[in-house]
Tab-separated table of C-alpha atoms in Angstrom:
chain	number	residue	atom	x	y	z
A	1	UNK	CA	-47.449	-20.276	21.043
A	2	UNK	CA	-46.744	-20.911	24.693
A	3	UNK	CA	-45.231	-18.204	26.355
A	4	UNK	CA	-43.178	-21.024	28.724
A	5	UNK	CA	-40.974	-21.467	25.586
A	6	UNK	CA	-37.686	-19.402	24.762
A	7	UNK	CA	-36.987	-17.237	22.063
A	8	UNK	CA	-34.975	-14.071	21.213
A	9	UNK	CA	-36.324	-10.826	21.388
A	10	UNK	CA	-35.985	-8.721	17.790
A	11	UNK	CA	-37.035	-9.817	14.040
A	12	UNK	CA	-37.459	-13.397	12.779
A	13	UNK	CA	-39.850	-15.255	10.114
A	14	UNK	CA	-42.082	-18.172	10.188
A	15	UNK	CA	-41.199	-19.633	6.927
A	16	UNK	CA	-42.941	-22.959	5.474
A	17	UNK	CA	-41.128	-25.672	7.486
A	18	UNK	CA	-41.753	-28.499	4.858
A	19	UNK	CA	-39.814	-30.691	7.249
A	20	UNK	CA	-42.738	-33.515	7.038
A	21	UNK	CA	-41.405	-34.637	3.584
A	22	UNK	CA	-38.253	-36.691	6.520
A	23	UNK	CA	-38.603	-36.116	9.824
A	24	UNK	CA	-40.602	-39.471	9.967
A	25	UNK	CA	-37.635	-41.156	7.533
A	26	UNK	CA	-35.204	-43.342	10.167
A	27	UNK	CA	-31.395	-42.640	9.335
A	28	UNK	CA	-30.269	-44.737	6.127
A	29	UNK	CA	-26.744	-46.243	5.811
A	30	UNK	CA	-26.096	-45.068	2.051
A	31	UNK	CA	-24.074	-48.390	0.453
A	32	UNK	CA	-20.688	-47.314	-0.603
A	33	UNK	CA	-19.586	-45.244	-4.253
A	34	UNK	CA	-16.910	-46.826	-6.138
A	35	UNK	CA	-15.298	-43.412	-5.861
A	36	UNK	CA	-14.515	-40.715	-3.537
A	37	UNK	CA	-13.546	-37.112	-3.803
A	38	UNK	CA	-12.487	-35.663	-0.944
A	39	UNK	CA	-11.895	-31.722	-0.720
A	40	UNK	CA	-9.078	-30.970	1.448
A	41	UNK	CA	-10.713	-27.655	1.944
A	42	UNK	CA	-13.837	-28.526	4.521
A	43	UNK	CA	-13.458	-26.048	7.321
A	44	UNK	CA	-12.908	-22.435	8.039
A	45	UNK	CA	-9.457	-21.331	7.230
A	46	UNK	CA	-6.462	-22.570	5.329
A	47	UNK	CA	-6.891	-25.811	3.039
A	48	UNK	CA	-4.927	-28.742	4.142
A	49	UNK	CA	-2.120	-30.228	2.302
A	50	UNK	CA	-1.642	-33.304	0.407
A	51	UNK	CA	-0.207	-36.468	3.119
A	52	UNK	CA	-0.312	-39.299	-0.072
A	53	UNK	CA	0.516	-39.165	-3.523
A	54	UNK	CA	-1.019	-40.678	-6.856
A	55	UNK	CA	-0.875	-45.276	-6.274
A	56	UNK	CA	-0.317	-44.390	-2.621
A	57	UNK	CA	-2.799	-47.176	-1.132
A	58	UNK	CA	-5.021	-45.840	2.060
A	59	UNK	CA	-7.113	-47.389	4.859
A	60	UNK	CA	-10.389	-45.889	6.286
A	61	UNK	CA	-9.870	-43.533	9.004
A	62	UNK	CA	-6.008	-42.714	7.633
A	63	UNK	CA	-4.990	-38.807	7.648
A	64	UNK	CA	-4.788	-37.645	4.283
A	65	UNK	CA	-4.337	-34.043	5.030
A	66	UNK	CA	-3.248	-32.066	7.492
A	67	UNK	CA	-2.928	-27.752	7.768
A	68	UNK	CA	0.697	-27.157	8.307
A	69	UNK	CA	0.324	-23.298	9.256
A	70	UNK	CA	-2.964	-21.324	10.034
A	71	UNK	CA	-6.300	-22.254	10.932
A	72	UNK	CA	-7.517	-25.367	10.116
A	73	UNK	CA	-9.056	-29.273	10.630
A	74	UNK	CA	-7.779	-32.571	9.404
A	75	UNK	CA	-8.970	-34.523	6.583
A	76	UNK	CA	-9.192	-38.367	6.237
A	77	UNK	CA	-10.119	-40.946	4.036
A	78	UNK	CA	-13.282	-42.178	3.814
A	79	UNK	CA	-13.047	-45.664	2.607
A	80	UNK	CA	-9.932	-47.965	2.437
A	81	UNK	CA	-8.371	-47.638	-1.509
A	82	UNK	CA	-6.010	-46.185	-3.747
A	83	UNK	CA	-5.375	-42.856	-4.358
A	84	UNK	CA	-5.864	-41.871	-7.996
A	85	UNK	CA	-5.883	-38.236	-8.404
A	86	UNK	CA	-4.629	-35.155	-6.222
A	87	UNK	CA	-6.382	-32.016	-8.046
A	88	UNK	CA	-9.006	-29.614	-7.525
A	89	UNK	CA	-12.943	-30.169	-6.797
A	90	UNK	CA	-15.971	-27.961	-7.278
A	91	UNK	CA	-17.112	-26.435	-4.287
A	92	UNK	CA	-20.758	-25.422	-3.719
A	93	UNK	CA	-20.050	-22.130	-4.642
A	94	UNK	CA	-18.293	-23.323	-7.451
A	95	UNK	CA	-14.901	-22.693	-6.055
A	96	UNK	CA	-12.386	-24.970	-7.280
A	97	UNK	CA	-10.798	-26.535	-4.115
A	98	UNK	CA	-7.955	-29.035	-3.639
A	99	UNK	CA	-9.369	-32.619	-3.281
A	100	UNK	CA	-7.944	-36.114	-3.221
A	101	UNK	CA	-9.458	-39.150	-5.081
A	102	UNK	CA	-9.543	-41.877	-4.020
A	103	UNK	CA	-11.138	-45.443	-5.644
A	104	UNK	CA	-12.376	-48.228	-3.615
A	105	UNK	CA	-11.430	-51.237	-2.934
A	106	UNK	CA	-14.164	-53.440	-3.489
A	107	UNK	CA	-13.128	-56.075	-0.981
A	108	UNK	CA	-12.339	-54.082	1.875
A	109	UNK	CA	-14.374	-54.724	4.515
A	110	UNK	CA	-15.931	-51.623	6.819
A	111	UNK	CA	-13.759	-50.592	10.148
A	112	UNK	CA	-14.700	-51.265	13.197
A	113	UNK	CA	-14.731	-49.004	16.289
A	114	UNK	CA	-14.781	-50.383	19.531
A	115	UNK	CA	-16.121	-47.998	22.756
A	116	UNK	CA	-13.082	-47.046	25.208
A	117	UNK	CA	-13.537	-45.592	28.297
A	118	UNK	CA	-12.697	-41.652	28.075
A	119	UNK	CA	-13.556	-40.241	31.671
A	120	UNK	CA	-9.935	-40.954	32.556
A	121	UNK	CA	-8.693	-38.804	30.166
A	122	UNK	CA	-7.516	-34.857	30.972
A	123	UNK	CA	-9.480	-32.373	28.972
A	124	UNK	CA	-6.056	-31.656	27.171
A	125	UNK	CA	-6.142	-35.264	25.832
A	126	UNK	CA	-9.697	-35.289	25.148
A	127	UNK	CA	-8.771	-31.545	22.853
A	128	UNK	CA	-6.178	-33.531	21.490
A	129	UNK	CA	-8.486	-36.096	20.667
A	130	UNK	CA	-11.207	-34.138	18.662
A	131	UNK	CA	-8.196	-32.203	17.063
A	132	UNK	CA	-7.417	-35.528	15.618
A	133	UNK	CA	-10.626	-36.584	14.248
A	134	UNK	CA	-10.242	-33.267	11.896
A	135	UNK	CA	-13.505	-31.988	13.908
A	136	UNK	CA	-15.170	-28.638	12.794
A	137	UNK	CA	-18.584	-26.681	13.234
A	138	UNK	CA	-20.942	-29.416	11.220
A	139	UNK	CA	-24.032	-27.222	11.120
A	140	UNK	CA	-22.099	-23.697	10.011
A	141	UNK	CA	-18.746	-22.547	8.940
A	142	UNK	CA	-16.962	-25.444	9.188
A	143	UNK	CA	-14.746	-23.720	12.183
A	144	UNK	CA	-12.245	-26.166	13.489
A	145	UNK	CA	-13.943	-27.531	16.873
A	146	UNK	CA	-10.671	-27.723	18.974
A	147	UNK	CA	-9.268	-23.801	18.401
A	148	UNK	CA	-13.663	-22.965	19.936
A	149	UNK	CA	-12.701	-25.894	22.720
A	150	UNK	CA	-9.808	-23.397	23.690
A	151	UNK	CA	-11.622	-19.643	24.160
A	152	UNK	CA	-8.324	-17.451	24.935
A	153	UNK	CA	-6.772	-16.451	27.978
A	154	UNK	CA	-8.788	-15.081	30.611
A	155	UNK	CA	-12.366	-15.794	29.137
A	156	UNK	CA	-14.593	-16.852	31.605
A	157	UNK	CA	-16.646	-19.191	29.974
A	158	UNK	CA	-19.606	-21.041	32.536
A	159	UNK	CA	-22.162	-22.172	30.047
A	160	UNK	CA	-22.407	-24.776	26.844
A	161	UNK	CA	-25.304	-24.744	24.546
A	162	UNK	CA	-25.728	-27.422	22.215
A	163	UNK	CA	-27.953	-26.311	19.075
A	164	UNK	CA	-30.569	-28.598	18.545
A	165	UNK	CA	-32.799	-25.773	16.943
A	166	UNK	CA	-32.616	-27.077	12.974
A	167	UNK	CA	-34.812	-24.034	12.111
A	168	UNK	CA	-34.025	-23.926	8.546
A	169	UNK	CA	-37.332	-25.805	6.198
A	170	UNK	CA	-36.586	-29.042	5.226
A	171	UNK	CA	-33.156	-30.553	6.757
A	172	UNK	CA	-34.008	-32.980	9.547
A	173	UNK	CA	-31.044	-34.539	10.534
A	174	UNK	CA	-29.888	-32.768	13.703
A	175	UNK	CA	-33.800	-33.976	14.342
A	176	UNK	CA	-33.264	-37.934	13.932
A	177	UNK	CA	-29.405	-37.592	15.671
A	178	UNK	CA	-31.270	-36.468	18.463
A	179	UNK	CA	-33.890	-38.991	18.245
A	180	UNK	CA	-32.260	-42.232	17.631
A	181	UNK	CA	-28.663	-41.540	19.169
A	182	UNK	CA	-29.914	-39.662	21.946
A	183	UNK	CA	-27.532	-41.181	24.350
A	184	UNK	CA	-24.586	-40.203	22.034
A	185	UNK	CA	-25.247	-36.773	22.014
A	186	UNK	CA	-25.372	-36.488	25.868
A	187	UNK	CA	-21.929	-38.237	26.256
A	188	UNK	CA	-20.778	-36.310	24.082
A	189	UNK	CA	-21.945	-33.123	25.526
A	190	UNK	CA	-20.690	-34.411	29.070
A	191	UNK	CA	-17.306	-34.436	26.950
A	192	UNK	CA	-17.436	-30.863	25.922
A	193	UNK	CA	-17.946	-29.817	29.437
A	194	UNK	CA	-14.857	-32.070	30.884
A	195	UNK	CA	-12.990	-29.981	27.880
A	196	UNK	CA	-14.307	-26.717	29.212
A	197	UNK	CA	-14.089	-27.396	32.625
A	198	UNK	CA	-18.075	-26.269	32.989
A	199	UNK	CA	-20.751	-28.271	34.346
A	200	UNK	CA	-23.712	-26.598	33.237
A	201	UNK	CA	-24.944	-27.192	29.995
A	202	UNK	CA	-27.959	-26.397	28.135
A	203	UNK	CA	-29.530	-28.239	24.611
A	204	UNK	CA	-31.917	-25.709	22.662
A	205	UNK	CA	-34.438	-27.801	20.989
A	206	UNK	CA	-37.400	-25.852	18.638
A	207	UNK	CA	-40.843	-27.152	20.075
A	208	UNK	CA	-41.801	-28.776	16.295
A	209	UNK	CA	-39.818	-31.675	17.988
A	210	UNK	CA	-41.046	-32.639	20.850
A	211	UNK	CA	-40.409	-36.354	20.538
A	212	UNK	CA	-36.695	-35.401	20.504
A	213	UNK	CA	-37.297	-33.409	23.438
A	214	UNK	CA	-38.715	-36.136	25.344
A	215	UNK	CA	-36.363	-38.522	24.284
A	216	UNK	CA	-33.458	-36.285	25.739
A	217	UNK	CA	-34.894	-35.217	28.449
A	218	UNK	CA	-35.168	-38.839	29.323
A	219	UNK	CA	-31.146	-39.700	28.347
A	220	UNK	CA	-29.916	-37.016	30.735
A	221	UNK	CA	-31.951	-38.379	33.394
A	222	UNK	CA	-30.843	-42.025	32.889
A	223	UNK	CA	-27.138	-40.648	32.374
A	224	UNK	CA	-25.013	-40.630	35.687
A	225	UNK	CA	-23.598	-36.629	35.061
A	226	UNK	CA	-21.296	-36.845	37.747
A	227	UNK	CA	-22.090	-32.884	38.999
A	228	UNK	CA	-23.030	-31.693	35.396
A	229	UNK	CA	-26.590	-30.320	34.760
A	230	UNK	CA	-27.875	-31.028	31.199
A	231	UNK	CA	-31.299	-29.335	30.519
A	232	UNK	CA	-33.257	-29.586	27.252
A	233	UNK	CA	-35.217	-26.067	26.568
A	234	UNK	CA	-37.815	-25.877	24.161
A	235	UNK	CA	-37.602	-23.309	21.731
A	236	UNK	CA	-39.970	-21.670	20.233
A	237	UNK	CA	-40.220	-22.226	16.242
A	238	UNK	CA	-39.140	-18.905	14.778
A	239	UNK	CA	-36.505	-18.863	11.999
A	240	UNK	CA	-33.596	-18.139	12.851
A	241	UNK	CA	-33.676	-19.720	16.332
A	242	UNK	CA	-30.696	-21.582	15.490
A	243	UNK	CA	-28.277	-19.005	14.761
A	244	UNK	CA	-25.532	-18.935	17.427
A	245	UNK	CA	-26.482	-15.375	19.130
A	246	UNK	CA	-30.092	-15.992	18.678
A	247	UNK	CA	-29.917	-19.319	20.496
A	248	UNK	CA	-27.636	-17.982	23.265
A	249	UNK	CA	-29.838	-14.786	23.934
A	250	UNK	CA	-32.934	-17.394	23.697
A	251	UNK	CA	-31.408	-19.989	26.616
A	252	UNK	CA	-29.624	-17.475	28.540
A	253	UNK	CA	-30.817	-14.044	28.067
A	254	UNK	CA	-27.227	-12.478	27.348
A	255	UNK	CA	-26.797	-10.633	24.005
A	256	UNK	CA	-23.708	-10.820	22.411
A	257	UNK	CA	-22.353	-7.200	21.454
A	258	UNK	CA	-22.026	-6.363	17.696
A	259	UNK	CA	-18.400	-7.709	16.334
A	260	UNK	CA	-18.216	-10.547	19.611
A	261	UNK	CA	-18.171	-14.044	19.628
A	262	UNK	CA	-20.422	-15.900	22.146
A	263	UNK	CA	-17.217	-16.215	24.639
A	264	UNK	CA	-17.380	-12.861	25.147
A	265	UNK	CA	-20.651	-13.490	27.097
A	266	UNK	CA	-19.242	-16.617	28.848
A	267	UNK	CA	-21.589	-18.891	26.382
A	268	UNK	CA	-19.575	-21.830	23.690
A	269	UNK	CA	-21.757	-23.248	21.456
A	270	UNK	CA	-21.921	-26.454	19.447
A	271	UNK	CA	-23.804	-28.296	16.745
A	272	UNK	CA	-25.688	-31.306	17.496
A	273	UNK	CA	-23.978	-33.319	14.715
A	274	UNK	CA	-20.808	-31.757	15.805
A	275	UNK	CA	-21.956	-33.033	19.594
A	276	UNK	CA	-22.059	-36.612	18.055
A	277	UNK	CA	-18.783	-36.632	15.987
A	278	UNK	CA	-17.239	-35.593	19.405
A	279	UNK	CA	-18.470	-38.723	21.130
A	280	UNK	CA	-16.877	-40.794	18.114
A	281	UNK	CA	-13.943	-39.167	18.241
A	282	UNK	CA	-13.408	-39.949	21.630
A	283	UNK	CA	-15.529	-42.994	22.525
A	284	UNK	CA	-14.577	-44.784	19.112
A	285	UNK	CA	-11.686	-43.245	18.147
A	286	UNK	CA	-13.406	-42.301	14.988
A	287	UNK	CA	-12.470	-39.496	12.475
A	288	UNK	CA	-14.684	-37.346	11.201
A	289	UNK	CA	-15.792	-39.175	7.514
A	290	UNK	CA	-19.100	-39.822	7.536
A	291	UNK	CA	-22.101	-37.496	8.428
A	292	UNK	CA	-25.991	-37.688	8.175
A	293	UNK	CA	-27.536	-35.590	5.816
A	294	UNK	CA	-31.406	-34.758	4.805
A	295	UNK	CA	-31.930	-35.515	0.592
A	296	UNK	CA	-35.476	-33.674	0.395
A	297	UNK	CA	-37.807	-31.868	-1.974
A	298	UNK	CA	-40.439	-32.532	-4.265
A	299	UNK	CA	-37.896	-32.825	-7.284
A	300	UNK	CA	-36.329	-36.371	-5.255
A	301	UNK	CA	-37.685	-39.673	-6.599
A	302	UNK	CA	-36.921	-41.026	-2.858
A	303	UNK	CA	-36.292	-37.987	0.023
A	304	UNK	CA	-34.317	-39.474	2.945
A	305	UNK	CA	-32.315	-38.995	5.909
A	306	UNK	CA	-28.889	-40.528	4.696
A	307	UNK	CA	-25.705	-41.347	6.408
A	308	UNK	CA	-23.012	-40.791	3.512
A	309	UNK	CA	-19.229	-41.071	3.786
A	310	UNK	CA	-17.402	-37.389	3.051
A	311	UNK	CA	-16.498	-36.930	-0.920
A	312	UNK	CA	-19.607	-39.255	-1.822
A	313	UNK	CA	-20.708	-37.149	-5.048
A	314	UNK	CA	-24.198	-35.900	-5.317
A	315	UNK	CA	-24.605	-37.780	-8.248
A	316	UNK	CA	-24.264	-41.135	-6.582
A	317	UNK	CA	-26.754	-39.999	-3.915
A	318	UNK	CA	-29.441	-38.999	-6.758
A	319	UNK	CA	-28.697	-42.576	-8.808
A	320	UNK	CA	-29.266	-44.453	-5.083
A	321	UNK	CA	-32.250	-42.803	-4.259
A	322	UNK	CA	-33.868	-43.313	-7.896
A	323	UNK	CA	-33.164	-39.831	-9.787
A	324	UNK	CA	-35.150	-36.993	-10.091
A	325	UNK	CA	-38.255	-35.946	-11.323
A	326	UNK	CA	-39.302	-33.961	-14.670
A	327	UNK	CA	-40.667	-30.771	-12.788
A	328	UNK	CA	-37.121	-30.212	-10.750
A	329	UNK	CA	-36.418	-26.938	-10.995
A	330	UNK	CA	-33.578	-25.860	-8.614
A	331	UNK	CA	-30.900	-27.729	-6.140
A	332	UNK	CA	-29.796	-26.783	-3.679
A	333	UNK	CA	-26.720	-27.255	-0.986
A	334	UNK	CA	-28.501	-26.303	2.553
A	335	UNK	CA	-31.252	-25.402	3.803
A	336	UNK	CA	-33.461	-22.645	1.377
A	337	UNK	CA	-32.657	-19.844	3.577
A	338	UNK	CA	-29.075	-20.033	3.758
A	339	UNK	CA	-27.662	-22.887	1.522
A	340	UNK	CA	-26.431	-22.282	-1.915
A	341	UNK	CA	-28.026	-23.223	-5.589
A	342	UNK	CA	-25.695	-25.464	-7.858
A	343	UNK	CA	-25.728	-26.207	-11.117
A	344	UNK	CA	-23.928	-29.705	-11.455
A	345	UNK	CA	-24.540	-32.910	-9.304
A	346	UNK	CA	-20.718	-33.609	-9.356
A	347	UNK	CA	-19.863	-31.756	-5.998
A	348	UNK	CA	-18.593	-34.275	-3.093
A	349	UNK	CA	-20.332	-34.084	0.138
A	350	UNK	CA	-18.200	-32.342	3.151
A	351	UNK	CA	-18.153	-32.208	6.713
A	352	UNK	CA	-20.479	-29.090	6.418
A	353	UNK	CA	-23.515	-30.356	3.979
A	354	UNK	CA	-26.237	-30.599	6.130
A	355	UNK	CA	-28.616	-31.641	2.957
A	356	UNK	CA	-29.351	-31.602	-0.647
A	357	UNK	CA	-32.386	-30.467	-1.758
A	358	UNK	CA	-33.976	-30.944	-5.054
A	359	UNK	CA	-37.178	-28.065	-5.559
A	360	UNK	CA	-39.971	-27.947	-7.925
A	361	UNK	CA	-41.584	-24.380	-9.614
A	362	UNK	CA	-44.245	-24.592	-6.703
A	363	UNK	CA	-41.503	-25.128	-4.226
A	364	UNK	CA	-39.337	-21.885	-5.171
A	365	UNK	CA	-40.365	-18.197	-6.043
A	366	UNK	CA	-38.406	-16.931	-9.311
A	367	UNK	CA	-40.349	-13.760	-9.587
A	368	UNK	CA	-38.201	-10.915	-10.543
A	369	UNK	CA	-37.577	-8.448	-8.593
A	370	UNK	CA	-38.535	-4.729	-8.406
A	371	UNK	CA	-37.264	-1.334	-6.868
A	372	UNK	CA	-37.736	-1.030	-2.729
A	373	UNK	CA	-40.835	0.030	-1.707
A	374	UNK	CA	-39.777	1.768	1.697
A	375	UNK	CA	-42.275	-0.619	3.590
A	376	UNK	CA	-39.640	-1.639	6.318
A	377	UNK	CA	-40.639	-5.224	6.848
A	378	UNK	CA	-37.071	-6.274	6.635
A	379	UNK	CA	-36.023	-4.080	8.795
A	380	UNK	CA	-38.592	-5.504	11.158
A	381	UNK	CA	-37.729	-8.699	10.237
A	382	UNK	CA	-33.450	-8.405	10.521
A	383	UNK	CA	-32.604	-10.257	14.149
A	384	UNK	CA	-29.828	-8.063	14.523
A	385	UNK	CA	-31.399	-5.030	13.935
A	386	UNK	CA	-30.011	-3.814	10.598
A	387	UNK	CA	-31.291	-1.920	7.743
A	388	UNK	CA	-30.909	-4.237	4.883
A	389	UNK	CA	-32.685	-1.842	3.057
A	390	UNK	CA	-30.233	0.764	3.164
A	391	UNK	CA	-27.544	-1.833	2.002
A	392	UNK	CA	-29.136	-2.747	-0.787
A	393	UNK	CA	-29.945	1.063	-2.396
A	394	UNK	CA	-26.131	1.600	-1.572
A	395	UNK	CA	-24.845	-1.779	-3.335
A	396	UNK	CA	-27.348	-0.468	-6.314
A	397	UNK	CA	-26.065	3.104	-6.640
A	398	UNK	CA	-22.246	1.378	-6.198
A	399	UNK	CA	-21.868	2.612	-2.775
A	400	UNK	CA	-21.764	-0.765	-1.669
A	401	UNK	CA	-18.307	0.317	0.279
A	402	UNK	CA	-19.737	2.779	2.151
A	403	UNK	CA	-21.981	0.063	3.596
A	404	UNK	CA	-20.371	-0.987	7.026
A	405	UNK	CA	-21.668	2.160	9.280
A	406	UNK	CA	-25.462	0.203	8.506
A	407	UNK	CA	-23.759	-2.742	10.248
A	408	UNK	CA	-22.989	-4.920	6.745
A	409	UNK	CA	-20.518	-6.834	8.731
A	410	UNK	CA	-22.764	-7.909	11.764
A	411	UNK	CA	-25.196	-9.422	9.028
A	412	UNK	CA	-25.269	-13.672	9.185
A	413	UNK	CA	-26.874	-13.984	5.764
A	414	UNK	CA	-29.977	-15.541	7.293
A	415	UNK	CA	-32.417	-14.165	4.545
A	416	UNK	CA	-34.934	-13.087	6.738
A	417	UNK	CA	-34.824	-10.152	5.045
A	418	UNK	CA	-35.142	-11.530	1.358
A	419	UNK	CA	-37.824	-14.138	2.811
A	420	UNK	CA	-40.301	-11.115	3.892
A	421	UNK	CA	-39.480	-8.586	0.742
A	422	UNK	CA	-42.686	-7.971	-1.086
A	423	UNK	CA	-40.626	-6.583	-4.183
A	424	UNK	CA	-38.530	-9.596	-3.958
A	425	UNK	CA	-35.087	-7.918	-4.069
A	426	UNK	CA	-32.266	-9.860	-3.939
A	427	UNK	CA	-31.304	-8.410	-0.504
A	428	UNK	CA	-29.037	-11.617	1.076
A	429	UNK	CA	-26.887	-11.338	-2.133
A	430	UNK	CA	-27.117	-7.257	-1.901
A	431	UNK	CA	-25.179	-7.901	1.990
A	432	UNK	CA	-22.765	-9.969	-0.064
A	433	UNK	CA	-21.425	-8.163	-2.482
A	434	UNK	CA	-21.582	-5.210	0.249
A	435	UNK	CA	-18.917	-7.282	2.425
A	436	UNK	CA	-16.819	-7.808	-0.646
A	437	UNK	CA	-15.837	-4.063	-1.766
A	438	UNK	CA	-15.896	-3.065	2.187
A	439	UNK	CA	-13.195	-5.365	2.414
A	440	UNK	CA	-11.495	-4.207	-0.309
């Protein structure tokens, strides 16, 4: 690997990137469910409430729920309807959460957006703006976009990275955003700088996508900036490059300290797909309903990159793309490194699915595991430096509350550690239960 391209400095894997299955498949318009749950839980904090009742009829793009004290993001409908249930939904860690149905009305045609000229705007109305579309962290958490927008006061914040990294195997849709919307993602990070009052602004792409690269490289230059500086630095492919305090110690050199957030270091940072739901919030005056998300894996009649409204149900997505095959052995919500397993295809898509991926027995490893063998490859591996080792012998001997002096609480849950485990221990869901009874 060339040394010209940026990386961070401790641990990381090189896992089987299995990304060929879709990075060559063009984003496909999914044609509409006749139903839609919508969870009114899709973002980091407190779930929104109910703004319509059971009959209540809705129109595409309406506000359907709204957080009334805490943090939070709004939620909208997806399609134009009537509302036919307010209950719960299963989450993909099967979490019941509150949801609104909603069936559609056949007839309705799709809204239009029409582009409106934002550069007038004050950053306080452009905030206001992606507050409105119900915006949050696409490729993480879920964390409401506008309450990042708005570091508190006194932060000195001079940089904006836009991750374009997509290091976990498989999902490639951060990879055709970038490729066939290219010019959307650089208004929209000219946006995010307005809002920060920045103009230098950096979008960390892993070298495995070079096209994408190439094709930004070439939107920033054909993009009158007006004083901001865009640049698009190739990463090098290492797993996980696209973790926020990998990425910003990768484009900037700072480290954040253990505990901080990447204001602390002057750095915000923001999700490609976020990037574009940005520019439709405030070029279109579009919510945030509809997302692109990869549907991959050898257990998939038909993998694809798929543009799907919010609450579309996984089953709908399988029966569209032609079911799955006899050998499938596992689903899962994610990427393999970090995403969840589930056991039902009746979960709705959120704002936060990045894919949906449907393995074979060749495609997972469901050997049990065995006692640790002191070898210290995760600790080599851990890119912030932990001992995941220790954690787990503590959760075993039910310690796992003595945990946090090994740094439990600095751990992302990237599964490097797991990944690189000859004995195969369990060590991601070890951290877990670890931050439970610590909190406790």
């Amino acid at each position: 690997m060339s040394t010209s391209l940026l990386t961070f400095a401790k641990g990381g894997v090189h896992p089987p990137e299995s990304k060929e299955i879709t990075e060559r498949l063009a984003i496909e318009k999914m044609p509409l469910p006749e139903e839609f749950e919508i969870p009114l839980l899709q973002h980091f904090g407190a779930p929104c409430q109910p703004l319509v009742k059971k009959k209540d009829r809705v129109e595409e793009g309406d506000l359907i729920g709204q957080v009334t004290g805490g943090l939070g993001a709004n939620v909208h409908a997806s399609v134009t309807g009537t509302i036919t249930d307010i209950g719960t939904s299963i989450g993909p860690v099967s979490l019941n959460v509150p949801s609104v149905t909603i069936s559609r009305d056949l007839e309705a045609p799709d809204k239009t957006y029409t582009p409106s000229d934002w550069k007038s705007l004050s950053p306080q109305e452009l905030l206001s703006k992606i507050k409105d579309a119900g915006i949050v962290g696409i490729g993480g958490a879920g964390f409401p976009a506008h309450v990042k927008l708005a570091p508190p006061p006194g932060t000195k914040v001079d940089k904006l990275i836009l991750n374009g990294a997509e290091c976990e195997p498989y999902l490639t849709t951060d990879h055709r955003v970038m490729l066939e919307k290219p010019e959307e993602v650089i208004v929209g990070a000219q946006i995010l700088l307005r809002v920060l009052g920045i103009s230098e602004g950096h979008i960390g792409v892993e070298a495995n996508k070079s096209d994408a690269i190439d094709v930004l490289r070439k939107a920033a230059e054909a993009q009158k900036l007006h004083g901001a500086k865009i640049s698009i630095d190739a990463l090098q492919v290492k797993y996980p490059q696209g973790s926020e305090k990998q990425l910003i110690e990768s484009v900037t050199g700072r480290k954040v300290p253990g505990g901080g957030l990447p204001f602390d270091v002057g750095v915000i940072v923001q999700n490609i797909g976020t990037t574009k739901a940005v520019y439709d919030a405030v070029v279109l005056n579009k919510p945030l309903y509809e997302k692109v998300i990869t549907i991959s894996g050898r257990g998939i009649s038909r993998p694809a990159n798929l543009q799907v409204r919010v609450g579309t149900r996984i089953r709908d997505i399988v029966q569209y793309l032609g079911g799955t095959k006899p050998d499938l052995a596992k689903i899962v919500m994610g990427g393999p490194m970090m995403g969840f397993a589930v056991s039902t295809l009746d979960i709705p898509v959120t704002k936060t699915v990045s894919g949906v991926l449907f393995l074979t027995k060749e495609e997972i490893d469901d050997q049990p595991h065995g006692p640790c063998i002191r070898c210290g490859w995760c600790v080599e591996a851990c890119p912030m430096g932990l001992s995941p080792n220790e954690i787990g012998l503590y959760v075993e001997a039910g310690r796992a509350a003595d945990t946090a002096p090994f740094g439990v609480f600095d751990c992302f849950e990237c599964g490097s550690c797991a990944f690189v485990c000859p004995a195969k221990r369990p060590l991601v869901q070890f951290i877990r239960l670890a931050k439970q009874k610590a909190k406790r």
